[in-house]
Amino acid sequence: MKCVVTGSNVKVLGKAVHSLSRIGDELYLEPLDDGLSLRTVNSSRSAYACFLFAPLFFQQYQPTTPGQDLLRCKILMKSFLSIFRSLAMLEKTVEKCYISLNDRSSCLVVQLHYKYGVKKTHNLSFQDCESLQAVFSPASCPHVLRAPARILGEAVLPFPLALAEVTLGIGRGRRVILRSYQEKEEADSTTKAMVTEMSIGEEDFQQLQAPEGVAITFCLKEFRGLLSFAESANLPLTIHFDAPGRPAIFTIEDSLLDGHFVLATLLELDIHSQDQSSSEPHQQARSTAHQDNFASDDIDSYMIAMETTVGSEGSRALPSVSLTPGPQHHSNPGPDSEEDEDEAEPSPVPGTPPPKKFRSLFFGSILAPPHSPQGPNPVLAEDSDGEG
Amino acid sequence: MKFRAKIVDAACLNHFTRVSNMIARLAKTCTLRISPEKLNFILCDRLASGGVSMWSELEQENFFSEFQMEGVSAENNVIYVELASENLSRALKTAQNARTLKIKLTNKNFPCLTVSVELLSVSSSSRIVTHDIPIKVIPRRLWKDLQEPSVPDADVSIYLPALKTMKSVVEKMKNISNHLVMEANLSGDLNLKIETELVCVTTHFRDLGNPPLASGDTPWDRDPAEMAEVCVDIRKLLQLLAGQQVNPTKALCSLVAGRMLHLHLLYEDVSLQYFIPARS
């Protein structure tokens, strides 16, 4: 494989590597006939990302050297990232970037041609690997949301960098709501975090195909990674999603490249505890109710029904906390943990925090032996990790 | 107990953001006291964690276009809540180009101070960010610990030099010593001094001026050249100096020899009092 990237495309490539580096520690590089693909998956296999650079992206693109099979390789993200570390410098000083992969050298060679004839060659040792391919199909997702990356970028701006997950949903009046996700146990403790909610009107979206009340929760860090790429490339971002627990697919497309991020979404296991009105869509709907009267709210609707007379401090104790029977369900995960989520979860006890559950995405082809019955099944497998 | 307030003016919003940033730099958690005329940010550190206290005050009508509140009762028309000051400052950060900002006391899943911001956007659509800052409502029996601290009779009061200058001096002294001795007299001299086994460094400021006595006060009964001194934790002093983004219109320092340092900073529409106990 041999390819040449020139001019500002070097920065685009670098930017893509930066956003991939937010996900995985290893980079899978695979030259295909329809372009060069860069892929990664995170260690818990709950996030997968893939960029495909079309042959037109390159000044020269040769997926195979004559008389050779298609090669693919796996390299350390860290070492590949270090080549593209400073994007500002790349843009200013690099004129060309050669990437070549061949059998003989057993190295992935990345050569940067700087101004004034300076050349920098990186030889990265690699491992052979199977093709990394997550099984997903955007077409099977019933809900679609599409907006310019800038809009979504501004939408996640108010959230703190340390925030792990965010809930995306459609609220009343078809407003798109982003809300910081709080674990239930966290919400019960005394050190609560600030909850931030962003509400954006439908008009800002190019496509909004989802009914009111749907909501998914996913990792913000990975999403920010793709967003920063899409923002710099000034591309619209499409989010395909389904019910909670099913993966959400984030895509960007251009004539020269496309990017797919597949992120696991949080499976809310508290259907039985809906009487607590704490399931995510409910929360969404409730908080939007507050929002709707932003212009005309009445002071009487915002009242703290809390007495602060002398000695009232005891009344602040949450009664539901005392009912919590402790970690009884988690004490013996046992060897049968593969299926026990169905038995353990529907606990009738209110106030028991449901464990956080991201479903792993399953990658058949890289792990399974060749005779594995794993076909091109569009269904993602159940989480096999148990709850550890 | 009810509270709702609104800011529509960009300049007021800016001021309020600046105040909250300043508070966030001085105190991790603070108490917000809401009364019909004033907002106070209060810090009352326990002695174990340094014993610093802070009392900052702003007139609500200088900031808010609407301000409604109802305290615990008619005779106690006040609300005291405790919050993480960083949360407020972070919430206001997103309000930088806001059309309207609203602050209100709400009880969603827990009691909170809700800051909602209507953002200006290029398109016609409205964007709303809501921050629910968790708060603790402070019961009435604890209010007595959160009153405006009284200042004991000072030995010497003196105007401070530009805080930026002071900050750069104190910053360097911090590398050498943990404690700083502040000395001042009634003829406008102020010394910042550190002493270690190896070195003694003193920075002298002259002609700073002493505030005139209010009529009725007992006149200073001391030699104008005699220094009063207070030894304080250098980090606490630096915290105050580093937290000031704008130079105050007036900065006054009162020394109560051997007991405490009282710093009083006056801005256009905010006043900040900061008390650092003397090191024993």
XYZ file of C-alpha atoms in Angstrom:
668
model
C 0.000 0.000 0.000
C 1.216 3.422 -0.784
C -0.487 6.772 -0.556
C 0.349 10.436 -0.635
C -1.542 13.125 1.232
C -0.892 16.743 0.420
C -1.600 20.210 1.696
C -4.479 20.786 4.033
C -5.535 17.157 3.818
C -2.616 16.275 6.064
C -4.334 18.234 8.778
C -7.651 16.525 8.065
C -5.956 13.161 8.437
C -4.302 14.319 11.634
C -7.567 15.586 13.009
C -9.172 12.213 12.307
C -6.377 10.476 14.200
C -6.951 12.837 17.108
C -10.601 11.987 17.308
C -9.895 8.256 16.997
C -7.399 8.536 19.808
C -10.207 9.515 22.159
C -11.589 6.024 21.766
C -9.033 3.281 21.447
C -5.418 2.497 22.155
C -4.840 0.673 18.908
C -5.349 1.855 15.400
C -6.366 -0.560 12.646
C -5.196 0.632 9.277
C -6.629 -1.119 6.284
C -6.172 -0.133 2.644
C -9.322 -1.020 0.742
C -10.236 -0.567 -2.860
C -12.639 2.198 -1.990
C -10.190 4.003 0.228
C -7.987 3.883 3.270
C -9.778 2.982 6.431
C -8.672 3.858 9.933
C -10.535 2.123 12.702
C -10.423 1.702 16.421
C -12.408 0.207 19.230
C -12.201 0.961 22.934
C -11.041 -1.549 25.479
C -14.511 -2.338 26.793
C -15.770 -2.632 23.219
C -18.549 -0.195 23.809
C -17.329 2.303 21.248
C -16.107 1.824 17.713
C -14.943 4.401 15.238
C -14.065 4.245 11.604
C -12.903 6.762 9.038
C -12.750 5.933 5.374
C -10.718 8.244 3.151
C -11.715 7.910 -0.473
C -8.990 7.517 -3.121
C -9.735 11.074 -4.255
C -8.644 12.335 -0.843
C -5.103 11.375 -1.750
C -2.847 12.729 -4.412
C -1.922 9.164 -5.071
C -3.545 6.034 -3.704
C -2.442 2.519 -4.373
C -4.084 -0.051 -2.115
C -1.957 -2.945 -3.313
C 1.463 -3.212 -4.757
C 1.294 -5.489 -7.810
C 1.707 -9.109 -6.885
C 0.745 -8.604 -3.262
C -2.268 -9.326 -1.192
C -4.122 -6.623 0.620
C -2.229 -5.856 3.771
C -3.736 -4.581 6.926
C -2.136 -3.741 10.185
C -2.643 -2.766 13.750
C -0.430 -0.139 15.354
C -0.308 1.646 18.661
C -2.527 4.697 18.646
C -0.021 6.563 20.759
C 2.784 6.245 18.259
C 0.625 7.140 15.286
C -0.848 10.081 17.156
C 2.559 11.446 18.028
C 3.249 11.979 14.320
C 0.224 14.227 14.055
C 0.455 15.692 17.554
C 0.571 19.361 16.720
C -2.042 20.111 14.102
C -1.165 23.780 13.878
C 2.428 22.915 13.070
C 1.370 20.325 10.504
C -0.729 22.836 8.703
C 2.022 25.391 8.555
C 5.036 23.284 7.763
C 4.132 19.966 6.173
C 3.712 19.841 2.430
C 3.301 16.136 1.836
C 2.799 12.987 3.770
C 3.686 9.563 2.374
C 2.278 6.486 4.002
C 3.438 3.090 2.871
C 3.003 -0.418 4.076
C 4.716 -3.422 2.621
C 5.716 -6.943 3.477
C 9.408 -6.544 3.225
C 10.004 -3.677 5.566
C 7.617 -5.007 8.229
C 7.093 -1.416 9.163
C 4.452 1.133 8.464
C 6.399 4.056 7.072
C 5.060 7.561 7.467
C 7.175 10.192 5.844
C 6.495 13.873 6.335
C 7.933 16.305 3.829
C 8.408 19.700 5.378
C 9.235 22.991 3.775
C 12.815 23.588 2.662
C 13.286 19.925 1.815
C 13.274 18.637 5.386
C 12.054 15.058 5.572
C 11.003 13.182 8.664
C 10.504 9.435 8.476
C 8.633 7.443 11.092
C 8.931 3.672 11.009
C 6.161 2.160 13.045
C 6.259 -1.502 13.804
C 2.924 -3.152 13.404
C 1.056 -6.340 14.073
C -0.877 -8.312 11.534
C -4.504 -8.468 12.375
C -7.881 -9.465 11.170
C -10.153 -6.852 9.818
C -11.951 -4.910 12.531
C -15.562 -4.574 11.625
C -18.418 -3.712 13.915
C -21.806 -4.966 12.920
C -24.158 -2.067 12.620
C -26.545 -0.574 10.171
C -27.742 3.004 10.309
C -30.694 2.088 8.149
C -32.168 -0.085 10.854
C -32.332 2.779 13.336
C -35.777 4.336 13.412
C -34.677 7.708 14.782
C -32.511 10.171 12.909
C -31.188 13.543 13.911
C -29.054 15.702 11.678
C -27.474 19.060 12.358
C -24.440 21.114 11.433
C -21.535 20.135 13.666
C -21.311 23.691 14.944
C -24.798 23.512 16.423
C -24.026 20.293 18.225
C -20.633 21.625 19.257
C -22.270 24.617 20.892
C -24.813 22.334 22.465
C -22.209 20.307 24.355
C -20.150 23.352 25.311
C -21.927 24.016 28.632
C -21.153 20.539 29.887
C -18.058 20.061 32.010
C -15.188 18.138 30.449
C -15.245 15.667 33.299
C -18.827 14.662 32.617
C -18.928 11.045 31.490
C -22.324 10.607 29.900
C -24.969 12.746 28.394
C -28.602 12.015 27.626
C -29.982 13.065 24.286
C -33.700 13.140 23.856
C -36.643 14.789 22.243
C -38.677 16.874 24.614
C -41.946 18.666 24.502
C -42.508 20.848 21.468
C -40.018 18.683 19.594
C -37.111 20.441 21.196
C -33.873 18.507 21.279
C -32.649 18.111 24.823
C -29.149 17.299 26.017
C -28.833 16.667 29.685
C -26.000 15.608 31.938
C -26.540 12.075 33.044
C -26.412 11.358 36.714
C -26.213 7.958 38.200
C -28.926 7.255 40.660
C -26.590 6.433 43.527
C -24.862 9.690 42.872
C -28.128 11.530 42.966
C -28.928 10.107 46.360
C -25.673 10.976 47.971
C -24.996 14.286 49.602
C -22.464 15.430 47.062
C -24.673 15.971 44.099
C -23.312 17.312 40.911
C -24.832 20.145 39.009
C -27.271 19.019 36.354
C -27.057 20.905 33.111
C -29.627 20.782 30.396
C -29.475 22.249 26.925
C -32.604 22.664 24.894
C -32.462 23.472 21.218
C -35.340 24.269 18.923
C -36.240 21.976 16.067
C -35.426 24.716 13.567
C -31.712 24.287 14.137
C -31.803 20.728 12.890
C -31.689 19.714 9.270
C -33.517 16.533 10.012
C -35.378 15.436 13.084
C -37.062 12.132 12.716
C -37.930 10.950 16.197
C -41.022 11.121 18.334
C -41.244 13.143 21.513
C -40.143 11.272 24.593
C -37.354 9.148 23.166
C -33.990 9.457 24.839
C -30.623 7.739 24.812
C -27.577 8.087 27.040
C -24.057 7.761 25.701
C -20.477 8.723 26.440
C -19.691 12.339 25.892
C -15.940 12.018 25.457
C -16.143 9.960 22.276
C -18.912 12.134 20.923
C -16.782 15.222 21.495
C -14.017 13.524 19.519
C -16.125 13.125 16.425
C -17.665 16.555 16.900
C -14.339 18.298 16.902
C -13.481 16.579 13.643
C -16.827 17.408 12.081
C -16.578 20.998 13.236
C -13.163 21.483 11.707
C -14.348 19.907 8.480
C -17.565 21.918 8.655
C -19.726 18.894 7.986
C -23.169 18.031 9.253
C -23.407 15.196 11.716
C -26.120 12.582 11.608
C -27.153 10.600 14.644
C -29.018 7.348 14.069
C -30.467 5.839 17.175
C -32.943 3.372 18.508
C -34.191 2.361 21.932
C -31.955 2.781 24.995
C -29.418 -0.032 25.116
C -29.153 -0.237 21.354
C -26.056 1.348 19.826
C -26.243 4.849 18.437
C -24.483 5.534 15.164
C -22.933 8.909 14.476
C -21.994 9.579 10.896
C -20.409 12.283 8.821
C -20.148 12.112 5.080
C -18.365 13.979 2.397
C -17.290 13.139 -1.116
C -13.734 12.574 0.114
C -14.303 10.810 3.396
C -16.827 9.385 5.740
C -16.734 8.700 9.417
C -18.792 6.351 11.558
C -18.783 6.267 15.320
C -20.807 3.573 16.993
C -21.392 4.160 20.679
C -23.154 1.909 23.116
C -26.062 3.535 24.882
C -27.058 3.075 28.450
C -29.725 0.524 29.103
C -32.108 1.848 31.682
C -33.147 -1.110 33.737
C -35.695 0.646 35.845
C -38.881 0.002 33.960
C -40.204 -1.526 37.138
C -39.413 1.591 39.089
C -41.300 3.952 36.903
C -43.539 4.784 39.793
C -40.579 6.743 41.061
C -40.950 8.794 37.903
C -37.222 8.688 37.513
C -36.827 7.060 34.148
C -35.027 9.235 31.736
C -37.808 10.132 29.297
C -39.958 11.144 32.204
C -37.302 13.383 33.528
C -36.934 14.872 30.130
C -40.558 15.605 29.846
C -40.751 17.043 33.293
C -37.871 19.393 32.935
C -39.125 20.545 29.615
C -42.325 21.500 31.260
C -40.312 23.985 33.247
C -38.672 25.227 30.136
C -41.810 25.854 28.263
C -42.815 28.641 30.536
C -39.434 30.238 30.430
C -41.083 33.431 29.300
C -44.118 33.419 31.490
C -43.323 31.487 34.589
C -44.921 32.247 37.854
C -43.022 32.457 41.056
C -45.539 30.215 42.759
C -44.560 27.282 40.633
C -41.028 27.453 41.987
C -41.249 26.859 45.616
C -39.142 24.926 47.980
C -41.462 23.153 50.263
C -38.939 22.953 52.979
C -39.230 24.264 56.443
C -36.167 25.714 57.990
C -37.422 26.328 61.430
C -35.288 25.474 64.390
C -34.432 21.819 64.567
C -35.814 20.906 61.210
C -32.643 19.498 59.859
C -33.788 15.962 60.361
C -36.551 16.441 57.860
C -33.996 16.667 55.132
C -33.058 13.039 55.376
C -34.296 11.176 52.375
C -36.710 8.520 53.517
C -36.023 6.305 50.550
C -32.396 5.916 51.505
C -33.196 4.098 54.673
C -35.249 1.606 52.730
C -32.369 0.640 50.552
C -31.461 -2.872 51.576
C -27.823 -2.545 50.703
C -25.977 -4.264 47.927
C -27.784 -7.526 48.280
C -28.051 -8.214 44.588
C -24.477 -7.477 43.878
C -22.951 -9.507 46.636
C -23.018 -12.787 44.780
C -22.649 -12.326 41.063
C -21.832 -16.002 40.792
C -20.718 -17.909 37.757
C -24.170 -17.743 36.237
C -23.823 -14.012 35.819
C -24.313 -14.288 32.111
C -28.027 -14.535 32.410
C -28.603 -13.208 35.868
C -29.269 -9.685 34.798
C -32.809 -10.705 34.075
C -33.274 -12.151 37.499
C -31.422 -9.676 39.569
C -32.602 -6.456 38.051
C -36.350 -6.404 38.463
C -35.992 -5.911 42.166
C -39.184 -4.501 43.534
C -37.352 -2.441 46.128
C -37.560 1.251 45.374
C -34.419 3.247 45.734
C -32.064 0.507 44.658
C -29.742 2.122 42.180
C -29.725 0.142 38.972
C -26.226 -0.740 37.901
C -24.898 1.192 34.994
C -25.024 -0.961 31.917
C -23.445 -0.243 28.634
C -23.894 -3.000 26.182
C -20.732 -3.975 24.517
C -20.652 -4.061 20.797
C -19.677 -7.416 19.505
C -17.092 -7.868 16.850
C -17.471 -11.249 15.330
C -14.803 -11.389 12.728
C -11.783 -10.314 14.670
C -12.170 -12.552 17.640
C -14.129 -15.514 16.518
C -12.389 -18.526 15.027
C -12.923 -18.883 11.296
C -15.489 -21.632 11.717
C -17.535 -19.618 14.124
C -21.167 -19.458 13.206
C -21.042 -15.707 13.590
C -22.569 -14.502 10.367
C -23.340 -11.009 9.182
C -25.971 -10.835 11.844
C -27.363 -7.357 12.241
C -28.227 -8.036 15.856
C -25.741 -7.037 18.479
C -25.095 -9.671 21.041
C -26.031 -9.350 24.653
C -23.427 -8.080 26.989
C -21.440 -11.092 27.974
C -19.392 -9.489 30.682
C -21.929 -9.863 33.400
C -21.680 -7.166 35.957
C -18.354 -8.091 37.420
C -39.588 30.067 50.711
C -39.438 31.454 47.224
C -36.912 33.246 45.152
C -36.786 34.328 41.571
C -34.633 36.911 39.862
C -33.866 37.977 36.348
C -31.013 39.742 34.600
C -31.546 41.165 31.142
C -28.735 43.664 30.818
C -25.476 42.355 29.400
C -23.330 44.629 31.564
C -25.114 43.542 34.735
C -24.713 39.944 33.722
C -21.033 40.531 33.189
C -20.649 42.065 36.611
C -22.523 39.279 38.248
C -20.383 36.700 36.463
C -17.280 38.486 37.641
C -18.495 38.463 41.223
C -19.270 34.783 41.093
C -15.846 34.044 39.587
C -14.223 35.966 42.380
C -16.195 34.034 44.974
C -15.313 30.738 43.313
C -11.634 31.566 43.634
C -11.961 32.385 47.305
C -14.233 29.645 48.564
C -15.061 26.135 47.462
C -18.454 26.182 49.053
C -20.162 29.315 50.169
C -23.395 30.407 51.659
C -25.697 32.590 49.659
C -27.876 34.858 51.734
C -30.871 36.251 49.917
C -32.752 39.167 51.409
C -35.122 41.658 49.759
C -32.415 44.259 49.170
C -29.174 42.377 49.126
C -27.348 39.263 48.102
C -24.466 38.100 50.267
C -21.862 35.482 49.610
C -20.561 34.219 52.906
C -17.709 31.979 53.872
C -17.123 30.906 57.435
C -14.205 28.549 57.553
C -13.686 26.407 60.578
C -10.512 27.101 62.448
C -9.094 23.737 61.395
C -9.206 24.664 57.732
C -7.670 28.081 58.159
C -10.361 30.088 59.867
C -10.733 32.532 56.996
C -14.059 34.232 56.650
C -15.526 36.260 53.878
C -18.504 38.556 53.627
C -19.393 39.885 50.246
C -22.363 42.064 49.600
C -24.155 43.362 46.558
C -27.297 45.408 46.145
C -29.760 43.372 44.160
C -31.196 46.335 42.267
C -27.824 47.057 40.693
C -27.949 43.693 38.980
C -31.434 42.349 38.619
C -34.296 43.710 36.607
C -36.705 41.550 38.526
C -36.239 40.250 42.023
C -38.858 38.469 44.037
C -38.330 36.618 47.238
C -40.213 35.321 50.187
C -38.237 34.211 53.188
C -39.040 31.744 55.885
C -41.491 34.087 57.538
C -42.504 37.731 57.423
C -40.249 38.695 60.303
C -37.406 36.546 59.026
C -37.540 37.499 55.394
C -34.224 35.880 54.515
C -33.070 32.718 52.760
C -29.759 31.003 53.447
C -28.534 28.320 51.092
C -25.213 26.609 50.746
C -23.774 25.817 47.334
C -20.540 24.937 45.583
C -19.344 28.275 44.299
C -17.693 26.679 41.292
C -21.070 25.465 40.084
C -22.470 28.958 40.053
C -19.468 30.325 38.273
C -19.598 27.517 35.705
C -23.283 28.062 35.152
C -22.750 31.751 34.554
C -19.904 31.069 32.174
C -22.360 29.637 29.680
C -24.385 32.818 29.984
C -21.793 34.974 28.309
C -23.947 35.861 25.360
C -27.294 35.447 26.944
C -30.436 37.326 26.168
C -31.914 36.669 29.579
C -30.749 34.958 32.707
C -33.041 33.713 35.393
C -32.145 32.445 38.809
C -34.676 30.721 40.932
C -35.054 28.390 43.826
C -36.602 25.132 42.713
C -37.218 21.718 44.057
C -36.728 19.227 41.266
C -35.407 15.887 42.518
C -33.537 17.817 45.158
C -33.518 21.433 46.230
C -31.606 23.507 43.748
C -30.795 26.927 42.553
C -31.781 26.824 38.933
C -29.969 29.105 36.551
C -31.659 29.219 33.183
C -30.207 31.080 30.317
C -31.796 32.017 27.060
C -28.949 32.188 24.586
C -28.661 34.453 21.637
C -28.268 32.450 18.485
C -27.757 33.286 14.880
C -30.892 31.559 13.795
C -34.295 32.620 14.977
C -34.595 29.607 17.212
C -34.180 29.942 20.924
C -31.704 27.919 22.851
C -32.077 27.435 26.545
C -29.492 26.120 28.956
C -30.601 25.169 32.431
C -28.256 24.438 35.276
C -29.608 22.880 38.427
C -27.141 23.661 41.159
C -27.724 21.440 44.167
C -28.096 23.436 47.344
C -28.544 22.846 51.018
C -31.086 25.025 52.695
C -29.613 26.185 55.976
C -31.933 25.827 58.963
C -32.632 28.854 61.055
C -30.745 27.680 64.086
C -27.495 27.871 62.133
C -28.078 31.391 60.902
C -26.355 32.923 63.875
C -23.020 31.584 62.600
C -23.549 33.372 59.336
C -23.976 36.961 60.440
C -21.840 39.794 59.194
C -18.623 39.488 61.161
C -17.923 42.395 63.421
C -14.536 43.998 63.074
C -12.716 44.420 66.330
C -11.099 47.795 66.875
C -8.175 47.947 64.549
C -4.740 49.037 65.690
C -3.918 50.420 62.276
C -5.931 50.907 59.096
C -4.198 51.636 55.857
C -4.993 51.776 52.133
C -3.426 49.018 50.101
C -1.169 49.528 47.106
C -2.294 48.196 43.704
C -3.307 44.599 44.321
C -1.483 43.429 41.222
C 1.808 44.722 42.610
C 1.093 43.188 45.957
C 0.211 39.914 44.321
C 3.481 39.637 42.434
C 5.426 40.382 45.605
C 3.512 37.910 47.736
C 3.670 35.276 45.022
C 7.456 35.320 45.139
C 7.538 35.352 48.927
C 5.360 32.266 48.955
C 8.219 30.277 47.463
C 10.381 31.016 50.464
C 8.068 31.012 53.431
C 4.648 29.834 54.505
C 3.992 32.849 56.673
C 4.006 36.514 56.035
C 4.214 39.339 58.502
C 2.274 42.408 57.569
C 3.328 45.588 59.299
C 1.721 48.990 59.009
C 1.664 52.273 60.846
C -0.413 55.440 60.876
C 1.942 57.367 58.630
C 1.176 55.395 55.518
C 3.919 52.777 55.655
C 3.243 49.131 54.911
C 5.790 46.335 55.038
C 5.408 42.810 53.768
C 7.972 40.652 55.464
C 9.027 37.030 55.451
C 11.620 35.515 57.721
C 13.308 32.150 57.529
C 16.470 30.796 59.095
C 18.462 31.793 56.054
C 16.893 34.926 54.767
C 14.704 37.823 55.697
C 12.920 39.679 52.906
C 10.912 42.844 53.379
C 9.074 44.897 50.807
C 8.321 48.469 51.860
C 5.429 50.541 50.582
C 5.331 54.237 51.463
C 2.779 57.041 51.488
C -0.210 54.796 51.116
C -2.398 56.935 53.306
C -4.587 56.089 56.230
C -8.333 56.439 56.120
C -9.697 59.422 58.017
C -11.492 58.735 61.235
C -15.211 58.935 61.213
C -16.494 61.575 63.588
C -17.310 59.995 66.890
C -14.571 57.415 66.690
C -11.984 57.579 69.362
C -8.861 59.080 67.847
C -5.883 56.819 67.318
C -4.020 56.587 70.532
C -0.631 55.612 69.269
C 2.617 56.894 67.858
C 2.074 57.397 64.091
C 5.404 55.761 63.344
C 4.835 52.705 65.492
C 4.226 49.548 63.508
C 1.428 47.128 64.253
C 2.045 43.639 62.945
C 0.087 40.545 62.091
C 1.517 37.244 60.931
C -0.730 35.329 58.523
C -0.769 32.245 56.341
C 0.695 33.466 53.078
C -1.528 31.238 50.934
C -4.678 32.739 52.366
C -3.507 36.226 51.537
C -2.440 35.194 48.068
C -5.782 33.562 47.451
C -7.476 36.885 47.913
C -4.953 38.799 45.837
C -5.046 36.288 42.998
C -8.817 36.242 42.924
C -9.185 39.877 41.963
C -9.614 40.278 38.245
C -10.274 44.004 38.458
C -8.574 46.467 40.726
C -11.041 47.604 43.363
C -11.918 51.273 43.623
C -10.840 51.185 47.210
C -8.848 48.614 49.144
C -8.465 48.992 52.843
C -6.573 46.842 55.269
C -6.999 46.858 59.028
C -4.585 45.156 61.364
C -5.575 43.934 64.759
C -2.184 43.168 66.199
C -1.721 39.508 66.941
C -5.319 38.663 66.093
C -6.371 39.203 62.534
C -6.065 40.924 59.240
C -9.220 42.490 57.859
C -9.209 43.346 54.178
C -12.031 45.385 52.771
C -12.282 45.744 49.002
C -14.821 48.056 47.461
C -15.885 47.759 43.872
C -18.431 49.758 41.954
C -21.323 47.653 43.102
C -19.863 44.967 45.303
C -18.050 45.011 48.567
C -15.880 42.206 49.826
C -14.595 41.752 53.318
C -12.024 39.105 53.991
C -10.784 38.114 57.405
C -7.537 36.196 57.899
C -6.789 35.104 61.438
C -3.326 35.754 62.793
C -1.094 32.753 63.105
C -0.734 31.726 66.663
